mmCIF file of C-alpha atoms in Angstrom:
data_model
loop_
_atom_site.group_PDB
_atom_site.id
_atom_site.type_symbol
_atom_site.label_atom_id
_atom_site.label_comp_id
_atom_site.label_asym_id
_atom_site.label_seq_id
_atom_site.Cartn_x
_atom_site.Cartn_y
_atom_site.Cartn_z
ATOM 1 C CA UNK A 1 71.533 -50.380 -119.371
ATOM 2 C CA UNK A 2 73.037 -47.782 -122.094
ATOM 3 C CA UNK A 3 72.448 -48.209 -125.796
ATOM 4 C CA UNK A 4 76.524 -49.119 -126.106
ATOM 5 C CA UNK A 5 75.587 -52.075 -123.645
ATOM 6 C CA UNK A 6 72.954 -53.536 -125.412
ATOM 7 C CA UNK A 7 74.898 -53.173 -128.764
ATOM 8 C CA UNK A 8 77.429 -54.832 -127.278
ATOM 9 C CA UNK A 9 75.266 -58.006 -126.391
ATOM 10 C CA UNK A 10 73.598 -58.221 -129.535
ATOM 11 C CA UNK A 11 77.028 -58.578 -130.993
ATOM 12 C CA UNK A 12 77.826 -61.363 -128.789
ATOM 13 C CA UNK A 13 74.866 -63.126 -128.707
ATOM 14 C CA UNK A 14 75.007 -63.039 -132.674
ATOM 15 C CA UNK A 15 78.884 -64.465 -132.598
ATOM 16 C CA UNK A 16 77.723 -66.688 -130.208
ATOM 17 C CA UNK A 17 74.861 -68.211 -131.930
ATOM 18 C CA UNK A 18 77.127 -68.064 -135.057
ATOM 19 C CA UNK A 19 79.881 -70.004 -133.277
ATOM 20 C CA UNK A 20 77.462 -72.543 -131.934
ATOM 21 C CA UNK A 21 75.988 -73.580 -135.146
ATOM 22 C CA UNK A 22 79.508 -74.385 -136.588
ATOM 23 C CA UNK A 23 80.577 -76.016 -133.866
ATOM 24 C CA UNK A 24 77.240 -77.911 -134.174
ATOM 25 C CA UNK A 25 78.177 -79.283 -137.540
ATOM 26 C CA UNK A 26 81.431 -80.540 -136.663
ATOM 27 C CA UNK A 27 80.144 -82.228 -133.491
ATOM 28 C CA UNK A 28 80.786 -86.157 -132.944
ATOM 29 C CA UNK A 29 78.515 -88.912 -130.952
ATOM 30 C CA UNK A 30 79.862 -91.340 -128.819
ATOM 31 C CA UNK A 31 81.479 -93.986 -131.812
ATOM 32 C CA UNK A 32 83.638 -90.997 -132.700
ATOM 33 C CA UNK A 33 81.524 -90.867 -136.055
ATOM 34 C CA UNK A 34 80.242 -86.896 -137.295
ATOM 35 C CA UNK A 35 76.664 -86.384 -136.556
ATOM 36 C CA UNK A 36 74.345 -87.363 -138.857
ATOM 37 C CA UNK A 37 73.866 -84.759 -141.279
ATOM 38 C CA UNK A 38 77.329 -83.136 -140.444
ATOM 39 C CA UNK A 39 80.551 -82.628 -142.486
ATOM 40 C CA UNK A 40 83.626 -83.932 -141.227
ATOM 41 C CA UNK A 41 85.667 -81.573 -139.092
ATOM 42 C CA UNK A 42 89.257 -80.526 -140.958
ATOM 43 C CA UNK A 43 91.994 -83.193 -139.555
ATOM 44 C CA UNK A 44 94.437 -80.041 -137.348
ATOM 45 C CA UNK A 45 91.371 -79.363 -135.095
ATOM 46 C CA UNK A 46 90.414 -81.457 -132.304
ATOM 47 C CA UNK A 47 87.139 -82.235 -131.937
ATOM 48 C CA UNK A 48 84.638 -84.284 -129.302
ATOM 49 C CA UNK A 49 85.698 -85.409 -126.233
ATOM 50 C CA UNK A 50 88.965 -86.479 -127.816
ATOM 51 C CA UNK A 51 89.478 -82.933 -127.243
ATOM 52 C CA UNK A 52 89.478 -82.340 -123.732
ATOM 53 C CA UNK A 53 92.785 -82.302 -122.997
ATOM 54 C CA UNK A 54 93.709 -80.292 -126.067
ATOM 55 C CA UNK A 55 90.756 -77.637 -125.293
ATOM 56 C CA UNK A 56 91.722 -77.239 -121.823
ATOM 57 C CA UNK A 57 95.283 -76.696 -122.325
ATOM 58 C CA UNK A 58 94.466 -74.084 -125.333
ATOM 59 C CA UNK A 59 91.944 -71.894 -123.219
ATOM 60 C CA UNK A 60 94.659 -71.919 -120.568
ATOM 61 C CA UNK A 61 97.348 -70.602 -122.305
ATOM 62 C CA UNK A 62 95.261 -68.218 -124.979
ATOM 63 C CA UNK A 63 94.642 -65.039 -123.695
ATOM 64 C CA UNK A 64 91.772 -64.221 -121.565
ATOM 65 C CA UNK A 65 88.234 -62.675 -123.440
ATOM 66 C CA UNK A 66 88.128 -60.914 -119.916
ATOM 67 C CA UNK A 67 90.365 -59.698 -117.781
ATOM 68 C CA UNK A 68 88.674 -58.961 -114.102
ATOM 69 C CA UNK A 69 89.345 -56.525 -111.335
ATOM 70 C CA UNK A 70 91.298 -59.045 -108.960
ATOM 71 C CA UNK A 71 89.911 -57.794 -105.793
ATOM 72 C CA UNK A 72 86.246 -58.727 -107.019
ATOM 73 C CA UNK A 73 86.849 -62.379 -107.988
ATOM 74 C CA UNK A 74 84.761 -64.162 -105.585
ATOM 75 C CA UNK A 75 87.411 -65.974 -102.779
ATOM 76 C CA UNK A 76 84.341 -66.771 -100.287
ATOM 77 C CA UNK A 77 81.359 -68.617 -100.535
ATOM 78 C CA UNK A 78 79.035 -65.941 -99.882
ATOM 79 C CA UNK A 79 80.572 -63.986 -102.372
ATOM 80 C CA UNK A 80 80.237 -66.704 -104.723
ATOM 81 C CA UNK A 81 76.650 -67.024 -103.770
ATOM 82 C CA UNK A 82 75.827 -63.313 -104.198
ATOM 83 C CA UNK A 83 77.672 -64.154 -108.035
ATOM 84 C CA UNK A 84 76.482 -66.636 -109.133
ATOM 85 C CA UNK A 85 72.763 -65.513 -108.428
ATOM 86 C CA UNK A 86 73.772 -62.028 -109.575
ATOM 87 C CA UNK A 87 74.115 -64.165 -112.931
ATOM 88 C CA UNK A 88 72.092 -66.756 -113.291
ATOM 89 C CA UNK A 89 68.757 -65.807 -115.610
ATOM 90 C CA UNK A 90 65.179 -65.502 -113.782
ATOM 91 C CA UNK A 91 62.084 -66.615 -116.066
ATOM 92 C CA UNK A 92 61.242 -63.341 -117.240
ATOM 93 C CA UNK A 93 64.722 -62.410 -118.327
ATOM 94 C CA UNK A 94 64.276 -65.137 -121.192
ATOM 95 C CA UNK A 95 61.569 -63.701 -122.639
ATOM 96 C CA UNK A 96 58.268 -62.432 -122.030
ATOM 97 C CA UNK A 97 55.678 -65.165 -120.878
ATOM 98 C CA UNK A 98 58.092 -67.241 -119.223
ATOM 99 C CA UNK A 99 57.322 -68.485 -115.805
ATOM 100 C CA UNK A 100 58.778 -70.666 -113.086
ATOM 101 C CA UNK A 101 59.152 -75.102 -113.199
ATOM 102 C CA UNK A 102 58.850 -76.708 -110.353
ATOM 103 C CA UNK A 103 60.978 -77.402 -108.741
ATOM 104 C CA UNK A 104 61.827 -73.739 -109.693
ATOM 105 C CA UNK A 105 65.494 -73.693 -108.430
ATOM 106 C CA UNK A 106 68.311 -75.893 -107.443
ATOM 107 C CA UNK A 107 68.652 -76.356 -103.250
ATOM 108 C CA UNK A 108 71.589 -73.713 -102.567
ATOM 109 C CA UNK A 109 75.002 -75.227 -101.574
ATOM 110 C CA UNK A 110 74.160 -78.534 -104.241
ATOM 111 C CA UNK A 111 74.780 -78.960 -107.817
ATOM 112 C CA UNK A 112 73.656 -81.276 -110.514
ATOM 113 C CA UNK A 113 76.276 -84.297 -110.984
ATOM 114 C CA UNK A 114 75.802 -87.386 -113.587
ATOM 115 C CA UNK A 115 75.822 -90.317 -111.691
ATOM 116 C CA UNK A 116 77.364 -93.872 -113.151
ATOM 117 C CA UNK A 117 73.360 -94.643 -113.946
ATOM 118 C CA UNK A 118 73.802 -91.784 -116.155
ATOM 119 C CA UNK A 119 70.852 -90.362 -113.838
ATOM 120 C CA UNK A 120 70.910 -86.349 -113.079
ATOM 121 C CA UNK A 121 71.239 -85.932 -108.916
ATOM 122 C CA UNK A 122 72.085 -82.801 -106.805
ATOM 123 C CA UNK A 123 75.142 -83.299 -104.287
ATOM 124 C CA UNK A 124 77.041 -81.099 -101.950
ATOM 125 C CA UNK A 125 79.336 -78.478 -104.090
ATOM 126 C CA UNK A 126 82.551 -80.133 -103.736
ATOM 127 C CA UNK A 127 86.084 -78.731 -102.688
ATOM 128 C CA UNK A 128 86.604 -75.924 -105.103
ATOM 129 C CA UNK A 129 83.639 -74.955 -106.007
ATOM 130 C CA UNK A 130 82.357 -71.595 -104.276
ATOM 131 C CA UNK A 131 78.649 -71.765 -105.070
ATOM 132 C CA UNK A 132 76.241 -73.188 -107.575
ATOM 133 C CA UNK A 133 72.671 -71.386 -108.518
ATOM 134 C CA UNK A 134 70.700 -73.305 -111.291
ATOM 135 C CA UNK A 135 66.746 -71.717 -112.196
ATOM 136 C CA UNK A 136 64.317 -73.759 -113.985
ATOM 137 C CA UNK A 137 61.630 -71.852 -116.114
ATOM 138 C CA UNK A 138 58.898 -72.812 -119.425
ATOM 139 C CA UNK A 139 56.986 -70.861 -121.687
ATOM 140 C CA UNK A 140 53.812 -72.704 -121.366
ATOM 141 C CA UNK A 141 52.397 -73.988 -124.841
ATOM 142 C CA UNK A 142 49.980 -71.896 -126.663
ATOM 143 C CA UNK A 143 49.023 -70.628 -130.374
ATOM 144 C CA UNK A 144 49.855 -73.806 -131.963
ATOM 145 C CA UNK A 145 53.016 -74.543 -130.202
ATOM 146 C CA UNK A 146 54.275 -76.358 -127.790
ATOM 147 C CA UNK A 147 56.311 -75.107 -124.771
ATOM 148 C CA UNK A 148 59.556 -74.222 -124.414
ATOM 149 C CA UNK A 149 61.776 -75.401 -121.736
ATOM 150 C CA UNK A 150 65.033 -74.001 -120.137
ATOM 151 C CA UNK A 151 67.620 -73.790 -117.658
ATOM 152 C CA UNK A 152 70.132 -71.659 -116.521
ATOM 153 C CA UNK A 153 73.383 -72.579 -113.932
ATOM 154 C CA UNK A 154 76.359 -70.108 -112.988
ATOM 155 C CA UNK A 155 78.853 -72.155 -111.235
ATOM 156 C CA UNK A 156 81.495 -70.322 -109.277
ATOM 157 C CA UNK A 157 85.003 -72.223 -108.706
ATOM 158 C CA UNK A 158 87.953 -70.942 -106.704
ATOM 159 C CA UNK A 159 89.959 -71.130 -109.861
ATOM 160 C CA UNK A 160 90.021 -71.003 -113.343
ATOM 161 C CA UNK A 161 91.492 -74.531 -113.610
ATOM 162 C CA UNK A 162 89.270 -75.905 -111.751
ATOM 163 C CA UNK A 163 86.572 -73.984 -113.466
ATOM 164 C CA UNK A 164 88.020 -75.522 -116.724
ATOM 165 C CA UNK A 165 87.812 -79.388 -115.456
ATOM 166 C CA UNK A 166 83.770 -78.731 -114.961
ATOM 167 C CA UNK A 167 83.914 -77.889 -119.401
ATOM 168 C CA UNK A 168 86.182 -80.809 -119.256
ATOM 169 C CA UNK A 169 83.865 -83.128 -117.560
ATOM 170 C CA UNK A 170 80.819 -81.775 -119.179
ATOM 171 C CA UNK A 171 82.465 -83.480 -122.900
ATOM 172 C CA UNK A 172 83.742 -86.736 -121.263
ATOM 173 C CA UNK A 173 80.199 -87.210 -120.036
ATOM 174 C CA UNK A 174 78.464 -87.158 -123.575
ATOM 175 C CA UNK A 175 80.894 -90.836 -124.168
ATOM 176 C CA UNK A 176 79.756 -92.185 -120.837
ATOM 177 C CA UNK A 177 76.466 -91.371 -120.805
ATOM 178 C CA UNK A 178 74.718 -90.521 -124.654
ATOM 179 C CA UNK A 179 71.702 -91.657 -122.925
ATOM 180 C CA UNK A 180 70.760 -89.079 -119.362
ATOM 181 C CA UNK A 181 68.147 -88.471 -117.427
ATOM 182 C CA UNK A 182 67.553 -85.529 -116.247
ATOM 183 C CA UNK A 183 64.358 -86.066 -114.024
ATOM 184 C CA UNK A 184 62.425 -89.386 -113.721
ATOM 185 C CA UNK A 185 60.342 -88.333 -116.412
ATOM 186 C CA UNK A 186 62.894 -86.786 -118.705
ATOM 187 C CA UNK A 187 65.441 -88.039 -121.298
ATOM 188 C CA UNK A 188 68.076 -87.316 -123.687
ATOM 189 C CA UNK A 189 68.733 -89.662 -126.274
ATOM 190 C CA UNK A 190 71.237 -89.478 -129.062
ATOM 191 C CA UNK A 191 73.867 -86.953 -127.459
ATOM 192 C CA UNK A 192 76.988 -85.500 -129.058
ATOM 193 C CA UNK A 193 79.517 -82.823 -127.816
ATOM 194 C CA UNK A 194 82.002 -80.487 -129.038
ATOM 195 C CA UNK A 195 84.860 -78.173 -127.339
ATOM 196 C CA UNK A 196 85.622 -74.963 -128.510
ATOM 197 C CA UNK A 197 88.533 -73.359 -126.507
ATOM 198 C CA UNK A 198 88.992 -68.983 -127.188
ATOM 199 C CA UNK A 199 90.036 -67.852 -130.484
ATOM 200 C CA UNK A 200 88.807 -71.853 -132.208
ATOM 201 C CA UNK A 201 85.761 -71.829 -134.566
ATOM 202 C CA UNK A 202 84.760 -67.735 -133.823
ATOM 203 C CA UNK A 203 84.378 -68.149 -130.517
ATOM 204 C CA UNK A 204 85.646 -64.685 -129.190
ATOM 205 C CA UNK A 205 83.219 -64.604 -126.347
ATOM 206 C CA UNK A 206 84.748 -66.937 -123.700
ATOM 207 C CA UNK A 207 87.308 -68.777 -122.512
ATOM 208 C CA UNK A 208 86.298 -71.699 -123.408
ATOM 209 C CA UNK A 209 83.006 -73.221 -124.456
ATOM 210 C CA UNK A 210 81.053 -76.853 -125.030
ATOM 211 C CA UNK A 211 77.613 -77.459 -127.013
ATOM 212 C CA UNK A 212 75.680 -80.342 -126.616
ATOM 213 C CA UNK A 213 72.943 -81.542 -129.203
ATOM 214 C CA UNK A 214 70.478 -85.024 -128.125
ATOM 215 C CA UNK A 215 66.353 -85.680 -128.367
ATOM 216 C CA UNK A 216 64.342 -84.664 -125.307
ATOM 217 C CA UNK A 217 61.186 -86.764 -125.028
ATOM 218 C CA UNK A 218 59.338 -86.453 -121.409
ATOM 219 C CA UNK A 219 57.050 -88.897 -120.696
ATOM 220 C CA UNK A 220 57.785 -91.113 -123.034
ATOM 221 C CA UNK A 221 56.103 -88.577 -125.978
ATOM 222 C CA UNK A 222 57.635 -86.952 -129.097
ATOM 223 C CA UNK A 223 61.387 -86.241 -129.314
ATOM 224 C CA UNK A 224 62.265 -82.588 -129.312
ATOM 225 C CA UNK A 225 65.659 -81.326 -130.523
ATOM 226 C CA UNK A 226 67.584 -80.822 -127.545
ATOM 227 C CA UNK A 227 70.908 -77.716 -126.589
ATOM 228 C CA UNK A 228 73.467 -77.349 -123.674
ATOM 229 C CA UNK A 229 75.346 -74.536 -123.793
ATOM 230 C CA UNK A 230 78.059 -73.892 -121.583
ATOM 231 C CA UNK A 231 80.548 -71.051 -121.460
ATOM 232 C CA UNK A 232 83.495 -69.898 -119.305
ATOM 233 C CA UNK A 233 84.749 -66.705 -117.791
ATOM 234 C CA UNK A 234 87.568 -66.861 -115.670
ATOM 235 C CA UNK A 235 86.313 -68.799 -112.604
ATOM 236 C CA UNK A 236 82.609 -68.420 -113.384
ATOM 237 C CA UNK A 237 80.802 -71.295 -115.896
ATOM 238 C CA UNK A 238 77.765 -70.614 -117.142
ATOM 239 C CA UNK A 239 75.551 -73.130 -119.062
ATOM 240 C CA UNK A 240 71.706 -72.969 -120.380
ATOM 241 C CA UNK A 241 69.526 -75.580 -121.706
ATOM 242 C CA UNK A 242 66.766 -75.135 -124.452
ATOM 243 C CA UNK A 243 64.498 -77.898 -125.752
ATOM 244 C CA UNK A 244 60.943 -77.244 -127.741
ATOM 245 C CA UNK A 245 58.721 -79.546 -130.671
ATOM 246 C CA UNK A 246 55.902 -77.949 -132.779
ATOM 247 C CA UNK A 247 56.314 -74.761 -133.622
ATOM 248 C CA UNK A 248 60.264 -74.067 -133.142
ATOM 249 C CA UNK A 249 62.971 -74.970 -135.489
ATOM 250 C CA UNK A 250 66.402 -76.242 -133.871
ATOM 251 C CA UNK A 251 67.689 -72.490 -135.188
ATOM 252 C CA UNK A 252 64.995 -70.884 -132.695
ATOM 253 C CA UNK A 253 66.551 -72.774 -130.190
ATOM 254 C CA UNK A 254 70.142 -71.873 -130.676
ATOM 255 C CA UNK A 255 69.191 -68.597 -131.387
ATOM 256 C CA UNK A 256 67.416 -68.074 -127.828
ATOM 257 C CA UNK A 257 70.200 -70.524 -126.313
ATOM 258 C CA UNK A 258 72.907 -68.022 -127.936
ATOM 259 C CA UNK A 259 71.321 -64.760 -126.626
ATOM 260 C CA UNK A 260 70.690 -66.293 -123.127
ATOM 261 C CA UNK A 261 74.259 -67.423 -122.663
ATOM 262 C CA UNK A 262 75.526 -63.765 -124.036
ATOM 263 C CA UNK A 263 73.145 -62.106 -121.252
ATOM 264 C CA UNK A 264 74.883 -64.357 -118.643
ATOM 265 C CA UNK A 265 78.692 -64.047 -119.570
ATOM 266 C CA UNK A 266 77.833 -59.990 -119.968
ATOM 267 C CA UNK A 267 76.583 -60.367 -116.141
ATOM 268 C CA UNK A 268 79.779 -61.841 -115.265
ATOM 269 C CA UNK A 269 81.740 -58.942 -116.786
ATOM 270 C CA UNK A 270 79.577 -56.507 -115.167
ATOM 271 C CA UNK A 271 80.252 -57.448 -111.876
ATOM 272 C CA UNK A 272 83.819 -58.324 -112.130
ATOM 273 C CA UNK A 273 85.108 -55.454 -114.200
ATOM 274 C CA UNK A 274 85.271 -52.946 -111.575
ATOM 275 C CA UNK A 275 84.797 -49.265 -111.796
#
């Protein structure tokens, strides 16, 4: 990777992060109230799930972040496949000490859906959605802190639309369900969302984007501040999780939330940009 390259991602992962903290402070929970802690949002700019349709149609018509060669836009599922896994982080491209969960991976040809329990299950990718690759990874505790846990998910769709309704989705769920769980020993408590389509609120690295903030506890212990990050590209969504107690601040975790999600969307643009 040249110098140019990596200057280039440590630009975006600082908008990014930037972008994600202000949208952060404007987010709402599910009785359409600010967060606790928050200011009020100003009254022309749409915010929470109120938003979807508003977001949606704004990324749509805004110009693109990225432009990509046509005639590498995956059409196929094994093209998606060789995408989205092209994309999607590995444990050691987090960080240094990070390993593998288990499970360590999604099954291929499956993706994680909220069901009306408000319970996390895989199903089969549905119509318009090429391929799904989601990798599960920790940085066990140690030195007087406790251990970080993460995912990351590329999602290809067949279009950008459709890609679109997954960001969509992803904000309507926070009203249905404030209350998830993830695995039957995992929960998020206490969740509130917030849209931010291109060119709203400094985000100049996507398409269109959605943060999610809640309380991870897993087995019932301590609460640990809790982010979803997802980001769009064209037809590709990508989306990273980072949760941590003792020893992290909720800045640490957008911060290494910010710089992951940067790494993926420059992946995207890698492979799609052509020669």
């Amino acid at each position: 990777m040249t110098g140019n390259t990596l200057r280039k991602r440590g630009n975006w992962a600082s908008v990014l992060a930037a972008g994600i903290l202000l949208t952060g402070c404007t987010a709402q929970g599910a009785d359409g109230k600010p967060a606790p802690g928050s200011s009020a949002p100003p009254a022309a700019v749409p915010t929470g799930a109120g938003a979807t349709a508003a977001s949606s149609a704004s990324s749509t018509a805004a110009a693109s972040v990225f432009t990509p060669n046509a005639s590498l836009v995956p059409r196929t599922t094994r093209a998606g496949r060789a995408l989205a896994d092209a994309v999607v982080l590995a444990p050691a491209d987090w960080g240094r000490g990070y390993v593998a969960r288990k499970p360590a991976a999604g099954t291929p040809g499956t993706w994680a859906v909220l069901g009306a329990n408000c319970r996390w299950e895989r199903e089969k990718l549905p119509k318009g959605v090429l391929a799904n690759s989601s990798r599960y990874s920790e940085l066990p505790a140690g030195g007087g802190k406790s251990a970080v846990t993460v995912t990351a998910v590329a999602t290809v769709h067949t279009s950008a639309l459709g890609a679109d309704e997954q960001l969509s989705t992803t904000l309507e769920e926070v009203l249905r369900c404030p209350r998830q769980q993830p695995r039957s020993n995992e929960l998020i408590t206490g969740m509130n969302s917030q849209g931010t389509p291109f060119g709203a609120r400094g985000n100049n690295y996507a398409d269109n984007s959605v943060l999610e903030l809640g309380q991870f506890t897993v087995n019932g212990g301590a609460a640990q501040p809790y982010r979803w990050m997802v980001a769009r590209l064209g037809t590709v969504v990508v989306a990273v999780s980072v949760t941590a107690g003792t020893g992290y601040t909720e800045d640490d975790l957008t911060t290494l939330g910010g710089n992951s999600l940067a790494k993926m969307l420059e992946r995207i643009q890698q492979r799609l940009k052509g020669k």
